PDB file of C-alpha atoms in Angstrom:
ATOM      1  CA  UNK A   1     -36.921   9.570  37.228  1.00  0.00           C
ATOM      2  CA  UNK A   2     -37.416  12.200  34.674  1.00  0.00           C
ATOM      3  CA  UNK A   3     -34.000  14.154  35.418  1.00  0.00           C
ATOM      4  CA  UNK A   4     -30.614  13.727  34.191  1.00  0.00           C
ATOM      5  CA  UNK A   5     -29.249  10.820  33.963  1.00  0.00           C
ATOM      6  CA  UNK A   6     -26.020  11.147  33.654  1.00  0.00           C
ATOM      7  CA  UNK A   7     -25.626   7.445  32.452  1.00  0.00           C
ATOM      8  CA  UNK A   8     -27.977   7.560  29.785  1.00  0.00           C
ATOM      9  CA  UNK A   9     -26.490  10.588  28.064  1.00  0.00           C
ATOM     10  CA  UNK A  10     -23.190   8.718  28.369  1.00  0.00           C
ATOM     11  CA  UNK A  11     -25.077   5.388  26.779  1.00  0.00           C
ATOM     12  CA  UNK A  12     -26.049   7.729  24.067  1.00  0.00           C
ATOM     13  CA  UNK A  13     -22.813   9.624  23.342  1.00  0.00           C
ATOM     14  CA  UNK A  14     -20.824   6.374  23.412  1.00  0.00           C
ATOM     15  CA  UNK A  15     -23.012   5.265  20.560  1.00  0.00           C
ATOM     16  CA  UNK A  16     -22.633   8.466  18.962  1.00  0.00           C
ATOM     17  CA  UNK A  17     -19.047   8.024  18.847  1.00  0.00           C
ATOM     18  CA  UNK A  18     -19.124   4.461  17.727  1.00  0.00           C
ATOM     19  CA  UNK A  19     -21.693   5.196  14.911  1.00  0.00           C
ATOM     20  CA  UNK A  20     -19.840   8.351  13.232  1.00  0.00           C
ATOM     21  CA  UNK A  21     -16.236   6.630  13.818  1.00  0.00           C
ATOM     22  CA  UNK A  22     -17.447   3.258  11.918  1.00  0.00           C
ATOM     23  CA  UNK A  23     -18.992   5.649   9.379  1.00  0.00           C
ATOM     24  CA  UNK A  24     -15.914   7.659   8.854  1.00  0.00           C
ATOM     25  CA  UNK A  25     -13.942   4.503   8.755  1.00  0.00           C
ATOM     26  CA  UNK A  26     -15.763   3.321   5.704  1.00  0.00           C
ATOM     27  CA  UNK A  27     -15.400   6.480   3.896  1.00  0.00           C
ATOM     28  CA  UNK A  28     -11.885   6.309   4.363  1.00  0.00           C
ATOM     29  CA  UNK A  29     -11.524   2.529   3.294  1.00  0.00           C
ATOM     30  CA  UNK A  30     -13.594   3.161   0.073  1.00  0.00           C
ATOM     31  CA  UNK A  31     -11.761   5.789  -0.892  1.00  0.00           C
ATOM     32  CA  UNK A  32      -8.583   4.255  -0.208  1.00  0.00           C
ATOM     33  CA  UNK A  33      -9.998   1.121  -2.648  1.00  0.00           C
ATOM     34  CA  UNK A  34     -10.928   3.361  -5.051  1.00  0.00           C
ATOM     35  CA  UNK A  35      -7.439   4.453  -5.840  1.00  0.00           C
ATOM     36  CA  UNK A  36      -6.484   0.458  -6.644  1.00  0.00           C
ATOM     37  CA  UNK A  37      -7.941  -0.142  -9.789  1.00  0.00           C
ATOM     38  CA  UNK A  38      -8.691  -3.698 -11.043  1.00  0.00           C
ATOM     39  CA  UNK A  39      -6.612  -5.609 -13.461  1.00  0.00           C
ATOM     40  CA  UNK A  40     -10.043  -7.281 -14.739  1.00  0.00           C
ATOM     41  CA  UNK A  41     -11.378  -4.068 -15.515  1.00  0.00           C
ATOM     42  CA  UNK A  42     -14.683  -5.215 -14.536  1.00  0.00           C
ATOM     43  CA  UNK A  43     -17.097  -2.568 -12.809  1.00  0.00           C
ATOM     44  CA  UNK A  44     -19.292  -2.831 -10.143  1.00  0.00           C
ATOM     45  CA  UNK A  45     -22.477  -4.163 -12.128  1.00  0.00           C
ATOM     46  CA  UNK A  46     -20.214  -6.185 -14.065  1.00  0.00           C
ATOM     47  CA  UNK A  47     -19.031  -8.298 -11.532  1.00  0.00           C
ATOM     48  CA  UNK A  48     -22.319  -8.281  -9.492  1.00  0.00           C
ATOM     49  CA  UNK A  49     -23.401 -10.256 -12.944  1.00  0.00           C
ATOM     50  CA  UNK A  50     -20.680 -12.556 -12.924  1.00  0.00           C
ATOM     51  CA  UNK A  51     -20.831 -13.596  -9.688  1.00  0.00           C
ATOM     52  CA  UNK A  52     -24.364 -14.199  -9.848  1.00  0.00           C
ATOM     53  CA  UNK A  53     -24.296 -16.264 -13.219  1.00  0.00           C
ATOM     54  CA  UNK A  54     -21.283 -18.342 -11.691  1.00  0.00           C
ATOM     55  CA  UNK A  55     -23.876 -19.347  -8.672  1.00  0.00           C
ATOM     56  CA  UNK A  56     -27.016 -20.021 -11.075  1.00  0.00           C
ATOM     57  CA  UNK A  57     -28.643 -17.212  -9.864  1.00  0.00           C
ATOM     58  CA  UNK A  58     -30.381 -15.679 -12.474  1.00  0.00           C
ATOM     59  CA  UNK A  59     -33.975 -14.062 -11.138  1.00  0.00           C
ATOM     60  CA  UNK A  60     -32.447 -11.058  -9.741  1.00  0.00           C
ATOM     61  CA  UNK A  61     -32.317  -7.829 -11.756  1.00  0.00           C
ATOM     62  CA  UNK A  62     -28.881  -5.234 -11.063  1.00  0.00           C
ATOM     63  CA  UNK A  63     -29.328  -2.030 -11.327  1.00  0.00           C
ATOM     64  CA  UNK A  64     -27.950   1.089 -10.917  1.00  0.00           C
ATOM     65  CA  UNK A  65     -28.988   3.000  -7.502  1.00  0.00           C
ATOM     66  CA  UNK A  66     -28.874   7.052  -6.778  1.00  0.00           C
ATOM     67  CA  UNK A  67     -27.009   8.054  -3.315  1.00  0.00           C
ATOM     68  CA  UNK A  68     -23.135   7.618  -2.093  1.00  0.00           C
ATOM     69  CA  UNK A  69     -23.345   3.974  -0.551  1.00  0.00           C
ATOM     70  CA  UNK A  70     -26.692   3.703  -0.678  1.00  0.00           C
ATOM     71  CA  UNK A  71     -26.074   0.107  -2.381  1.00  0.00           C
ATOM     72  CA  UNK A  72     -28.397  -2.417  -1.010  1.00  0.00           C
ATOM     73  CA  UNK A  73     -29.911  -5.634  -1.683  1.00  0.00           C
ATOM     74  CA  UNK A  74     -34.078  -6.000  -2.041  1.00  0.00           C
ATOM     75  CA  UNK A  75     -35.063  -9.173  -1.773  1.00  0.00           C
ATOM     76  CA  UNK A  76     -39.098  -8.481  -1.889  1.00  0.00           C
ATOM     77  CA  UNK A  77     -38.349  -7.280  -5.155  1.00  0.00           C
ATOM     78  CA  UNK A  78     -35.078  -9.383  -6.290  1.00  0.00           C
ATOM     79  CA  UNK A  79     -33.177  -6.255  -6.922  1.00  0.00           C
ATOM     80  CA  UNK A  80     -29.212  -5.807  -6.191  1.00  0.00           C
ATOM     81  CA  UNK A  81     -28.904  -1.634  -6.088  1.00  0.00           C
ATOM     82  CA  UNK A  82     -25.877  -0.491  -7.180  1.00  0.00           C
ATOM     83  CA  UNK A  83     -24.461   3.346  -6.070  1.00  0.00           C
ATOM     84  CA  UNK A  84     -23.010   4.916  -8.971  1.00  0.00           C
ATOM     85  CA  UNK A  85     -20.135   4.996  -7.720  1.00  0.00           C
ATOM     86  CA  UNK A  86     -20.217   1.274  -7.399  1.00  0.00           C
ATOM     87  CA  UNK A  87     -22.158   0.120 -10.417  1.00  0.00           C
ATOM     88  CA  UNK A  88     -19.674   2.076 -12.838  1.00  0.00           C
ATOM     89  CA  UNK A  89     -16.440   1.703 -10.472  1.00  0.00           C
ATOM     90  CA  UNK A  90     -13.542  -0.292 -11.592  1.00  0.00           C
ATOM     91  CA  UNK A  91     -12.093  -0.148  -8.730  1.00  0.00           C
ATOM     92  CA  UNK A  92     -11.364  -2.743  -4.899  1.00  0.00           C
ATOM     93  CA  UNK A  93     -14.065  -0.507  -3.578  1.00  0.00           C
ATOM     94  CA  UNK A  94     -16.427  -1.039  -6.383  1.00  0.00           C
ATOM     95  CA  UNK A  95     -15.771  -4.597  -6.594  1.00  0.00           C
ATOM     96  CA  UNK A  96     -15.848  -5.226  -2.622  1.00  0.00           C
ATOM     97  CA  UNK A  97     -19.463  -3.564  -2.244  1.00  0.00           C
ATOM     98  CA  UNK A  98     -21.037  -5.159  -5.233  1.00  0.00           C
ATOM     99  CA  UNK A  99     -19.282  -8.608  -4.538  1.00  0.00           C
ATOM    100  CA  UNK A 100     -21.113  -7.791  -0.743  1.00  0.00           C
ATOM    101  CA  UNK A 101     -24.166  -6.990  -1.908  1.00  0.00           C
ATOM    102  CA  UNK A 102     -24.482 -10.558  -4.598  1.00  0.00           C
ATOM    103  CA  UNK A 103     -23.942 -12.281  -1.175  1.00  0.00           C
ATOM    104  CA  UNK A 104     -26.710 -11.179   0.447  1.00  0.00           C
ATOM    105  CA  UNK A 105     -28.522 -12.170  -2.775  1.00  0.00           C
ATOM    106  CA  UNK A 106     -26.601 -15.779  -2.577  1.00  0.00           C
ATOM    107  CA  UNK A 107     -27.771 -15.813   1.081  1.00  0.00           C
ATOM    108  CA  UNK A 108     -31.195 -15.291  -0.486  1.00  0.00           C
ATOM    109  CA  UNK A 109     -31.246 -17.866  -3.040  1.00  0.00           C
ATOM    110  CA  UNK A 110     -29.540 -20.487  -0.523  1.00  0.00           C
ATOM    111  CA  UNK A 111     -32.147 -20.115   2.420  1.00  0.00           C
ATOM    112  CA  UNK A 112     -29.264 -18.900   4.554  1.00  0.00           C
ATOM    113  CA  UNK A 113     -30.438 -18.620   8.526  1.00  0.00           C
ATOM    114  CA  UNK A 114     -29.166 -15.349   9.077  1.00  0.00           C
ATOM    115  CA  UNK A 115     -30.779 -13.580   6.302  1.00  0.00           C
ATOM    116  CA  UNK A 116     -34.107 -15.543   7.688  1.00  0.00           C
ATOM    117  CA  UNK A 117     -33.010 -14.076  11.142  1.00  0.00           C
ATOM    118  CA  UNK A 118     -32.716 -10.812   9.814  1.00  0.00           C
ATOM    119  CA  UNK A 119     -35.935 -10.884   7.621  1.00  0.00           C
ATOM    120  CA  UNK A 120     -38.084 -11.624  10.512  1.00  0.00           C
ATOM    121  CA  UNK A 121     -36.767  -9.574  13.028  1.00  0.00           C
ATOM    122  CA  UNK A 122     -36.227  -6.344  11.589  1.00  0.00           C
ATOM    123  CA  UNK A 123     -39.871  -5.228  12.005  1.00  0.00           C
ATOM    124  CA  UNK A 124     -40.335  -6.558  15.563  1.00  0.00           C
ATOM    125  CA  UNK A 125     -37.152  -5.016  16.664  1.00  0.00           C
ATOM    126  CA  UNK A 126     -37.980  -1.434  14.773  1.00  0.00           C
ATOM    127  CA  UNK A 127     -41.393  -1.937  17.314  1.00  0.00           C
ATOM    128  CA  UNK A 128     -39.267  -3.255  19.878  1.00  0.00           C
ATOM    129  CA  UNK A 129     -36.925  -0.580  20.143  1.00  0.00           C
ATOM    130  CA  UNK A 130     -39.467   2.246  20.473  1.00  0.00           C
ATOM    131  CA  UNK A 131     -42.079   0.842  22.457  1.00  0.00           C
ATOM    132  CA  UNK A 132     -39.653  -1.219  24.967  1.00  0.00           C
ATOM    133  CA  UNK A 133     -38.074   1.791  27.033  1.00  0.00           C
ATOM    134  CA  UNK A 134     -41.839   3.727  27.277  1.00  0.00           C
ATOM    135  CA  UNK A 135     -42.906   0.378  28.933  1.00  0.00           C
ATOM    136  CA  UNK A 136     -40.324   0.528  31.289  1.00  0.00           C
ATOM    137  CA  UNK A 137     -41.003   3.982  32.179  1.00  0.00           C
ATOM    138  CA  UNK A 138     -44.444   3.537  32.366  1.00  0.00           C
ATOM    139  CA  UNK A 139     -44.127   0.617  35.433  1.00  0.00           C
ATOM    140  CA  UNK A 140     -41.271   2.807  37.019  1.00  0.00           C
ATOM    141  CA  UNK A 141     -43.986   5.617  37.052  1.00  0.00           C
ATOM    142  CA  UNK A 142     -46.475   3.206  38.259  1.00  0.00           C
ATOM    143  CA  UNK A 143     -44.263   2.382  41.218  1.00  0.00           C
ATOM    144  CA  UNK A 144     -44.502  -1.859  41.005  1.00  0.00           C
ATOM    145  CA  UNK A 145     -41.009  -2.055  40.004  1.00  0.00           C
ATOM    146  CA  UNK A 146     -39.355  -1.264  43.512  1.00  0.00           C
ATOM    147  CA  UNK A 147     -42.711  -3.233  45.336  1.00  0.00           C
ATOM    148  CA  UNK A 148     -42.141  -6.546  43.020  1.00  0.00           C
ATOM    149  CA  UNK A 149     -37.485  -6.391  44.322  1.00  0.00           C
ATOM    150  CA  UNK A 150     -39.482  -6.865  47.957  1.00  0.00           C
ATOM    151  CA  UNK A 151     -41.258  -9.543  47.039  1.00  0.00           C
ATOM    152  CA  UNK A 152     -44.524  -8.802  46.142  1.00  0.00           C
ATOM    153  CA  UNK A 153     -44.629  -8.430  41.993  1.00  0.00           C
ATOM    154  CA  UNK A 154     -47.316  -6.097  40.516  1.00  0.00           C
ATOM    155  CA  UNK A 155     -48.597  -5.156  37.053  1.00  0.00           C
ATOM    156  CA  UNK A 156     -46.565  -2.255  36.396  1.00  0.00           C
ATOM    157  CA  UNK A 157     -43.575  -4.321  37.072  1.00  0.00           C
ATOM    158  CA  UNK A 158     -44.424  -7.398  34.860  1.00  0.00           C
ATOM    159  CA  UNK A 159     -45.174  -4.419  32.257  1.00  0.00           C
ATOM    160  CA  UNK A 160     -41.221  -3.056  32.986  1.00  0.00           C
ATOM    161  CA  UNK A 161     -40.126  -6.735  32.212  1.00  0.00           C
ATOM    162  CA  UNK A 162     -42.336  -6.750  29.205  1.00  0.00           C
ATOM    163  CA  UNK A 163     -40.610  -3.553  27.427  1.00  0.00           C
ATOM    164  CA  UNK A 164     -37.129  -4.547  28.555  1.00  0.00           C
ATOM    165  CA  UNK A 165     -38.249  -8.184  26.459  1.00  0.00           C
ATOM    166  CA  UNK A 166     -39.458  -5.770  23.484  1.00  0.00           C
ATOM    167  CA  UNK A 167     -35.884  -3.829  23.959  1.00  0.00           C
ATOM    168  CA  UNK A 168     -34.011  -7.434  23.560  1.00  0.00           C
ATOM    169  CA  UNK A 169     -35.792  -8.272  20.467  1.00  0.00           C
ATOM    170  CA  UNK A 170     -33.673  -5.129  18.877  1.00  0.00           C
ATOM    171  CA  UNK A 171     -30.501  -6.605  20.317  1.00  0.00           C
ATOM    172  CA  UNK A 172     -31.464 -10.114  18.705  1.00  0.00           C
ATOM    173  CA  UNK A 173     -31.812  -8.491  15.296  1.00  0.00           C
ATOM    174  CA  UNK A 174     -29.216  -6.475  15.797  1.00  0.00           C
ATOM    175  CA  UNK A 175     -26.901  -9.640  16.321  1.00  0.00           C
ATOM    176  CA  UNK A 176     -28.202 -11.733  13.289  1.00  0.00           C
ATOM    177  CA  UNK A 177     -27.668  -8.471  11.066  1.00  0.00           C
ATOM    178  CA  UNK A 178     -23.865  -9.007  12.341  1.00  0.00           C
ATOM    179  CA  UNK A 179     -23.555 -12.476  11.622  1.00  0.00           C
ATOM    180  CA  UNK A 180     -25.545 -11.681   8.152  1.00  0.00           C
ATOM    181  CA  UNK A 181     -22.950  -9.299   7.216  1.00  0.00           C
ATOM    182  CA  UNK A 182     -19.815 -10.497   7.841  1.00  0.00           C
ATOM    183  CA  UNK A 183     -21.249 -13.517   5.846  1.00  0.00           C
ATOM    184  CA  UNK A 184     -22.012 -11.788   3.108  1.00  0.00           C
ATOM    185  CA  UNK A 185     -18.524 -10.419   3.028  1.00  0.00           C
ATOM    186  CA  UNK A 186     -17.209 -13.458   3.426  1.00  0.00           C
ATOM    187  CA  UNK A 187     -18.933 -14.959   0.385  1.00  0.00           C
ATOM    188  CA  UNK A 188     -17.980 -11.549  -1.485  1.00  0.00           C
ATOM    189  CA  UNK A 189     -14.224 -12.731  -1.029  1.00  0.00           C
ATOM    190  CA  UNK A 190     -14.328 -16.538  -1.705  1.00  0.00           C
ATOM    191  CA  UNK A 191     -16.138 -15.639  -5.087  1.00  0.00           C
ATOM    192  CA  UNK A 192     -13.774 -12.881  -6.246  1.00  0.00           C
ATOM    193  CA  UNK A 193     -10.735 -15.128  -5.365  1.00  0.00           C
ATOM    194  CA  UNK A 194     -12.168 -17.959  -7.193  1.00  0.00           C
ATOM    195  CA  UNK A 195     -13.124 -15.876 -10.677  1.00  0.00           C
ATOM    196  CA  UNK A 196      -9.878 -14.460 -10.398  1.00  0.00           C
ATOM    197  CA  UNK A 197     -11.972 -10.925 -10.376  1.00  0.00           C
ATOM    198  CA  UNK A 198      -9.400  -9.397  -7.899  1.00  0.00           C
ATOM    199  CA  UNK A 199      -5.508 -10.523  -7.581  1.00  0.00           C
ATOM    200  CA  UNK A 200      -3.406 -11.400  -4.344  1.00  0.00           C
ATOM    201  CA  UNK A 201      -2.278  -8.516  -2.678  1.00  0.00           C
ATOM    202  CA  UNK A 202      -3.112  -4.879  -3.084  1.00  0.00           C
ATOM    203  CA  UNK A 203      -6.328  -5.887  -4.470  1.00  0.00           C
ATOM    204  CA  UNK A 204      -7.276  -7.959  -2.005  1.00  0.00           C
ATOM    205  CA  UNK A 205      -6.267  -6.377   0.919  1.00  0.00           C
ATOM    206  CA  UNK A 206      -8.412  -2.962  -0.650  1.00  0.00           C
ATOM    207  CA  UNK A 207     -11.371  -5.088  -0.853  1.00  0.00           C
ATOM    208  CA  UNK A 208     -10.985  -6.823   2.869  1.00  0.00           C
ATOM    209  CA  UNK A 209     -10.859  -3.316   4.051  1.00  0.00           C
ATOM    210  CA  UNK A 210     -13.551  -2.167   2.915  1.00  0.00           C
ATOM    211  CA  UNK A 211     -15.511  -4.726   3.564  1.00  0.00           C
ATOM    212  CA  UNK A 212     -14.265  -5.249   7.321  1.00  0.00           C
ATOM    213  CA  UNK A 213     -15.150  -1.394   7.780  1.00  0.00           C
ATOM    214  CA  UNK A 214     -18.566  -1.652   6.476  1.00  0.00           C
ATOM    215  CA  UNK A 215     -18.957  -4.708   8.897  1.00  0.00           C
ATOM    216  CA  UNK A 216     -17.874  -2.858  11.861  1.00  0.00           C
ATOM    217  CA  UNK A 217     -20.799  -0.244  11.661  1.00  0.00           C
ATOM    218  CA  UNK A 218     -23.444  -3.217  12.500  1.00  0.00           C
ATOM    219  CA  UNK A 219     -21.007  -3.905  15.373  1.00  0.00           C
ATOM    220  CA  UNK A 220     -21.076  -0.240  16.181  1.00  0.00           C
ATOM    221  CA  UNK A 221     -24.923  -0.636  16.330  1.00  0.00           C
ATOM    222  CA  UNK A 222     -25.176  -3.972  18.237  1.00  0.00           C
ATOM    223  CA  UNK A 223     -22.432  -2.749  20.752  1.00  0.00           C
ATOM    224  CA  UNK A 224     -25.215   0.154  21.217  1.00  0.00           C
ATOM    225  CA  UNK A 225     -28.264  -2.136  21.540  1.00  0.00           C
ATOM    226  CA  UNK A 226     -26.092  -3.997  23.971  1.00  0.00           C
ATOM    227  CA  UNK A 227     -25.669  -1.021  25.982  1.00  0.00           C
ATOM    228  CA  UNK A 228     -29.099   0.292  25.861  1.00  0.00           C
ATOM    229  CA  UNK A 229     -30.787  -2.860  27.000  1.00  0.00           C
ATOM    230  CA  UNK A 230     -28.335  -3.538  30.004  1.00  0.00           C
ATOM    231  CA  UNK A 231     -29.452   0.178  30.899  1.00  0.00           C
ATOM    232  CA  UNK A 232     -33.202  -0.596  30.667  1.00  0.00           C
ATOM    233  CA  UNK A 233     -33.053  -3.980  32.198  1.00  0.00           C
ATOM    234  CA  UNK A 234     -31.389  -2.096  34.900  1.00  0.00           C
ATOM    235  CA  UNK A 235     -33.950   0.843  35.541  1.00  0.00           C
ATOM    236  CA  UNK A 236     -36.436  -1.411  35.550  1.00  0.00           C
ATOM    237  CA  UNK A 237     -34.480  -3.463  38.411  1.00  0.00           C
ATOM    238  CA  UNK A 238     -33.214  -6.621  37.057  1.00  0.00           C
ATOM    239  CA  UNK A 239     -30.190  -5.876  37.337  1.00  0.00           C
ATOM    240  CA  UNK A 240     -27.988  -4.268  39.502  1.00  0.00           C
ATOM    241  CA  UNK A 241     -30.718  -3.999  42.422  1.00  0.00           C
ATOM    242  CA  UNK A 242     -31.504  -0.835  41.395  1.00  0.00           C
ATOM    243  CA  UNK A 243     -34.221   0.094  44.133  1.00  0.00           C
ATOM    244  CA  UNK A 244     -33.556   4.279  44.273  1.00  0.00           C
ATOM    245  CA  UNK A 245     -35.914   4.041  41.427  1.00  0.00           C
TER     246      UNK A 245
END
C-alpha cells in the first residue's frame, strides 16, 4: 500500500509533462506576439482602459504588476494587474493578455456563472485536493475498503468514498476554471475586433495564439485532476474492482 506504485508515479510524470509543455508553449506564443507590433500603438494598460470604458465598467483600477506573466485579475479588490511586460507592451502579446485579463473583469461586472463557479470552488477544491487522497489512505489502512466490495460496507470505507468526493471537488473547479478561461479569451477577441484595437491577420492570429496557449495550461491541469481522481476512486475500489488493496 505504501510501496511503489508504478501508476501513480506515471499519473504524476504525465502531469509533469503536460504542465511544463503548456508552460513552454506560452512562452513561445508570447514571444512570438511580441515581435508583431500593433498598428494602434496602444499598450497593454491602454487597451485594458479602453475596453473597459467601452463596456461601462468603470470601478476597477489597472495597474501595473511586478513578475513575467504574473498578470491577473483581483476581483476582492477590483484590480486588473498588469506584468510589465504587458502594461507597457505594444505588442499581440501585450494586447492578448490585457484584453484576457478585462474579460475576467467583464465576467465580473456581468455576474457570469463561471467566474461564480470558479469563485466558490477554488477554496474547497485547494482543501479538497489535499485532504481527499489522505482519506482514502486512511480507510485503505483501516481495511473497510476491500470488506464493504463483499458486501458488508464499514466506516473506513464510507471515509475512502468521502476523500475521493473531496478529490472531485478539485476536478469541478478545475473544469469551471476551463470554461472561465477560454471565456475570457473569447471576450478578449470580440472586443479587440470590434474597437478595431488589433487588425485581420497577423495581428489577430498573434493574439489567438497566445491566448489559446495560455488556455491550454488549465487544460493541462484539469487533464491532471482527471487523472488523479480516476486513480483515487480506483484505490479506494470504485472502480476497476480493485480488491488486492
Amino acid at each position: 500500500m505504501f510501496g511503489f506504485d508504478p501508476v501513480h508515479i506515471a499519473i504524476i510524470v504525465i502531469g509533469l509533462v503536460l504542465s511544463l509543455a503548456a508552460s513552454g508553449y506560452v512562452r513561445l506564443m508570447f514571444s512570438r506576439g511580441q515581435k508583431i507590433p500593433l498598428s494602434s500603438g496602444m499598450s497593454g494598460a491602454d487597451i485594458a482602459r479602453a475596453i473597459l470604458r467601452h463596456n461601462d465598467v468603470v470601478d476597477v483600477t489597472v495597474r501595473e504588476h511586478q513578475g513575467f506573466l504574473s498578470d491577473h485579475y483581483s476581483p476582492t479588490e477590483k484590480t486588473l494587474n498588469l506584468s510589465t511586460d504587458v502594461y507597457n507592451g505594444t505588442n499581440a502579446a501585450a494586447a492578448g493578455v490585457a484584453a484576457h485579463e478585462v474579460g475576467h473583469a467583464l465576467q465580473h461586472a456581468q455576474g457570469d456563472l463561471s467566474m461564480w463557479g470558479r469563485t466558490i470552488l477554488v477554496y474547497p477544491a485547494h482543501f479538497g485536493s489535499m485532504l481527499g487522497p489522505i482519506l482514502v489512505i486512511i480507510g485503505m489502512v483501516m481495511g473497510s475498503a476491500e470488506q464493504a466490495l463483499k458486501g458488508v460496507p464499514g466506516f473506513a470505507y464510507y471515509l475512502a468514498v468521502g476523500g475521493v468526493f473531496l478529490f472531485g471537488i478539485a476536478l469541478l473547479c478545475s473544469l469551471f476554471i476551463v470554461v472561465n478561461e477560454f471565456n475570457a479569451s473569447k471576450r478578449a477577441r470580440l472586443a479587440l475586433t470590434a474597437m478595431a484595437i488589433t487588425r485581420p491577420g497577423a495581428e489577430d492570429a498573434a493574439v489567438k495564439g497566445v491566448l489559446l496557449a495560455a488556455g491550454l495550461t488549465y487544460v493541462a491541469a484539469a487533464i491532471t485532476a482527471l487523472m488523479q481522481l480516476v486513480y483515487w476512486a480506483w484505490r479506494a475500489g470504485l472502480i476497476g474492482g480493485n480488491r488486492r488493496d
